[in-house]
Tab-separated table of N, CA and C in Angstrom:
chain	number	residue	atom	x	y	z
A	424	MET	N	80.135	95.453	115.578
A	424	MET	CA	79.188	94.431	115.181
A	424	MET	C	78.602	93.800	116.438
A	425	THR	N	77.306	93.673	116.444
A	425	THR	CA	76.620	93.082	117.592
A	425	THR	C	76.418	91.584	117.342
A	426	PRO	N	76.119	90.825	118.406
A	426	PRO	CA	75.817	89.404	118.212
A	426	PRO	C	74.645	89.172	117.253
A	427	GLU	N	73.674	90.085	117.276
A	427	GLU	CA	72.531	89.954	116.373
A	427	GLU	C	72.975	90.119	114.922
A	428	GLU	N	73.859	91.089	114.669
A	428	GLU	CA	74.368	91.286	113.314
A	428	GLU	C	75.170	90.077	112.850
A	429	LEU	N	75.935	89.500	113.760
A	429	LEU	CA	76.714	88.311	113.438
A	429	LEU	C	75.783	87.160	113.052
A	430	GLY	N	74.709	86.986	113.789
A	430	GLY	CA	73.722	85.952	113.464
A	430	GLY	C	73.041	86.211	112.134
A	431	ARG	N	72.750	87.478	111.855
A	431	ARG	CA	72.117	87.842	110.589
A	431	ARG	C	73.076	87.571	109.418
A	432	MET	N	74.366	87.889	109.603
A	432	MET	CA	75.350	87.612	108.555
A	432	MET	C	75.453	86.116	108.289
A	433	HIS	N	75.390	85.328	109.354
A	433	HIS	CA	75.434	83.870	109.230
A	433	HIS	C	74.257	83.388	108.389
A	434	ALA	N	73.067	83.877	108.697
A	434	ALA	CA	71.862	83.474	107.963
A	434	ALA	C	71.937	83.925	106.501
A	435	GLU	N	72.443	85.121	106.251
A	435	GLU	CA	72.568	85.619	104.882
A	435	GLU	C	73.567	84.780	104.082
A	436	ALA	N	74.664	84.388	104.718
A	436	ALA	CA	75.660	83.560	104.035
A	436	ALA	C	75.057	82.214	103.637
A	437	VAL	N	74.276	81.624	104.512
A	437	VAL	CA	73.614	80.348	104.197
A	437	VAL	C	72.617	80.555	103.061
A	438	ALA	N	71.889	81.667	103.094
A	438	ALA	CA	70.924	81.946	102.028
A	438	ALA	C	71.613	82.134	100.680
A	439	ARG	N	72.855	82.629	100.676
A	439	ARG	CA	73.606	82.822	99.430
A	439	ARG	C	74.318	81.548	98.982
A	440	GLY	N	74.168	80.468	99.733
A	440	GLY	CA	74.715	79.197	99.282
A	440	GLY	C	75.886	78.662	100.080
A	441	ALA	N	76.268	79.323	101.181
A	441	ALA	CA	77.365	78.812	102.004
A	441	ALA	C	76.937	77.512	102.681
A	442	ASP	N	77.900	76.661	102.937
A	442	ASP	CA	77.646	75.379	103.596
A	442	ASP	C	77.304	75.633	105.070
A	443	PRO	N	76.055	75.383	105.489
A	443	PRO	CA	75.671	75.685	106.870
A	443	PRO	C	76.460	74.878	107.904
A	444	GLU	N	76.815	73.641	107.569
A	444	GLU	CA	77.587	72.821	108.520
A	444	GLU	C	78.985	73.390	108.721
A	445	GLU	N	79.613	73.833	107.628
A	445	GLU	CA	80.951	74.428	107.719
A	445	GLU	C	80.894	75.747	108.496
A	446	LEU	N	79.868	76.557	108.216
A	446	LEU	CA	79.715	77.815	108.958
A	446	LEU	C	79.498	77.554	110.446
A	447	ASP	N	78.668	76.572	110.758
A	447	ASP	CA	78.430	76.232	112.161
A	447	ASP	C	79.713	75.757	112.839
A	448	ARG	N	80.512	74.958	112.126
A	448	ARG	CA	81.770	74.470	112.677
A	448	ARG	C	82.727	75.635	112.946
A	449	LEU	N	82.842	76.533	111.959
A	449	LEU	CA	83.728	77.685	112.128
A	449	LEU	C	83.238	78.610	113.243
A	450	ARG	N	81.940	78.783	113.309
A	450	ARG	CA	81.373	79.646	114.348
A	450	ARG	C	81.616	79.048	115.734
A	451	ALA	N	81.435	77.732	115.858
A	451	ALA	CA	81.671	77.062	117.142
A	451	ALA	C	83.142	77.157	117.535
A	452	GLU	N	84.030	77.004	116.552
A	452	GLU	CA	85.467	77.117	116.814
A	452	GLU	C	85.827	78.533	117.274
A	453	ALA	N	85.265	79.529	116.603
A	453	ALA	CA	85.516	80.913	116.988
A	453	ALA	C	84.947	81.211	118.372
A	454	LEU	N	83.774	80.675	118.665
A	454	LEU	CA	83.168	80.885	119.978
A	454	LEU	C	84.015	80.252	121.071
A	455	GLN	N	84.561	79.073	120.786
A	455	GLN	CA	85.425	78.413	121.762
A	455	GLN	C	86.687	79.247	122.011
A	456	GLU	N	87.263	79.798	120.956
A	456	GLU	CA	88.472	80.617	121.088
A	456	GLU	C	88.193	81.925	121.817
A	457	CYS	N	87.054	82.548	121.498
A	457	CYS	CA	86.754	83.879	122.035
A	457	CYS	C	86.096	83.826	123.412
A	458	GLY	N	85.344	82.791	123.693
A	458	GLY	CA	84.717	82.653	125.000
A	458	GLY	C	83.293	83.157	125.096
A	459	SER	N	82.904	84.107	124.248
A	459	SER	CA	81.529	84.610	124.280
A	459	SER	C	81.162	85.150	122.903
A	460	VAL	N	79.868	85.230	122.662
A	460	VAL	CA	79.394	85.761	121.383
A	460	VAL	C	79.781	87.231	121.255
A	461	GLU	N	79.730	87.963	122.355
A	461	GLU	CA	80.081	89.383	122.325
A	461	GLU	C	81.543	89.579	121.924
A	462	GLU	N	82.430	88.757	122.498
A	462	GLU	CA	83.858	88.851	122.165
A	462	GLU	C	84.087	88.420	120.716
A	463	MET	N	83.371	87.409	120.274
A	463	MET	CA	83.484	86.961	118.890
A	463	MET	C	83.031	88.073	117.944
A	464	ALA	N	81.954	88.752	118.285
A	464	ALA	CA	81.460	89.863	117.470
A	464	ALA	C	82.466	91.010	117.449
A	465	ARG	N	83.120	91.255	118.581
A	465	ARG	CA	84.126	92.321	118.646
A	465	ARG	C	85.289	91.994	117.714
A	466	TRP	N	85.753	90.756	117.741
A	466	TRP	CA	86.840	90.341	116.861
A	466	TRP	C	86.406	90.381	115.404
A	467	ALA	N	85.193	89.958	115.113
A	467	ALA	CA	84.697	89.970	113.733
A	467	ALA	C	84.671	91.393	113.194
A	468	SER	N	84.256	92.329	114.033
A	468	SER	CA	84.218	93.727	113.623
A	468	SER	C	85.621	94.242	113.326
A	469	TRP	N	86.562	93.897	114.187
A	469	TRP	CA	87.949	94.328	114.002
A	469	TRP	C	88.525	93.720	112.718
A	470	LEU	N	88.277	92.434	112.485
A	470	LEU	CA	88.786	91.775	111.283
A	470	LEU	C	88.148	92.336	110.019
A	471	GLU	N	86.887	92.725	110.118
A	471	GLU	CA	86.201	93.333	108.986
A	471	GLU	C	86.873	94.657	108.603
A	472	ARG	N	87.198	95.464	109.595
A	472	ARG	CA	87.886	96.731	109.336
A	472	ARG	C	89.276	96.487	108.746
A	473	LEU	N	89.982	95.494	109.259
A	473	LEU	CA	91.306	95.161	108.761
A	473	LEU	C	91.236	94.683	107.304
A	474	ALA	N	90.253	93.857	106.985
A	474	ALA	CA	90.089	93.371	105.614
A	474	ALA	C	89.807	94.536	104.664
A	475	TYR	N	88.986	95.492	105.098
A	475	TYR	CA	88.694	96.664	104.275
A	475	TYR	C	89.972	97.459	104.019
A	476	TYR	N	90.779	97.632	105.050
A	476	TYR	CA	92.038	98.365	104.940
A	476	TYR	C	92.950	97.703	103.898
A	477	TYR	N	93.086	96.388	103.958
A	477	TYR	CA	93.945	95.692	103.002
A	477	TYR	C	93.371	95.729	101.588
A	478	ARG	N	92.053	95.627	101.449
A	478	ARG	CA	91.450	95.754	100.112
A	478	ARG	C	91.715	97.145	99.553
A	479	ASP	N	91.653	98.158	100.409
A	479	ASP	CA	91.933	99.527	99.989
A	479	ASP	C	93.395	99.656	99.542
A	480	LEU	N	94.316	99.069	100.292
A	480	LEU	CA	95.730	99.129	99.922
A	480	LEU	C	95.999	98.455	98.577
A	481	ARG	N	95.260	97.390	98.294
A	481	ARG	CA	95.443	96.672	97.025
A	481	ARG	C	94.720	97.365	95.869
A	482	GLY	N	93.992	98.440	96.149
A	482	GLY	CA	93.285	99.168	95.102
A	482	GLY	C	91.961	98.544	94.718
A	483	GLU	N	91.410	97.689	95.571
A	483	GLU	CA	90.148	97.013	95.261
A	483	GLU	C	88.926	97.847	95.634
A	484	ILE	N	89.128	98.938	96.347
A	484	ILE	CA	88.028	99.811	96.737
A	484	ILE	C	87.973	100.950	95.702
A	485	PRO	N	86.881	101.017	94.917
A	485	PRO	CA	86.804	102.067	93.902
A	485	PRO	C	86.727	103.449	94.563
A	486	ARG	N	87.433	104.374	93.997
A	486	ARG	CA	87.461	105.753	94.496
A	486	ARG	C	87.129	106.692	93.334
A	487	ASP	N	86.399	107.735	93.649
A	487	ASP	CA	86.181	108.791	92.660
A	487	ASP	C	87.451	109.606	92.544
A	488	ARG	N	87.925	109.777	91.355
A	488	ARG	CA	89.154	110.552	91.138
A	488	ARG	C	88.768	111.855	90.435
A	489	PHE	N	88.976	112.964	91.105
A	489	PHE	CA	88.664	114.260	90.513
A	489	PHE	C	89.929	115.063	90.331
């Protein structure tokens, strides 16, 4: 995930009704922890893959069964 994609996801979340102040607070906190937008994007990408893995383990990812 690139910094641009992270910014686009932020804007999409606000458009879907997320609280922009809460998102800004969380984003600022993550930026402080990570040190740079690039590092924050790297962690976000890793966490996204991890979340997908756990959803798959719980059976939440539909699979074609043949």
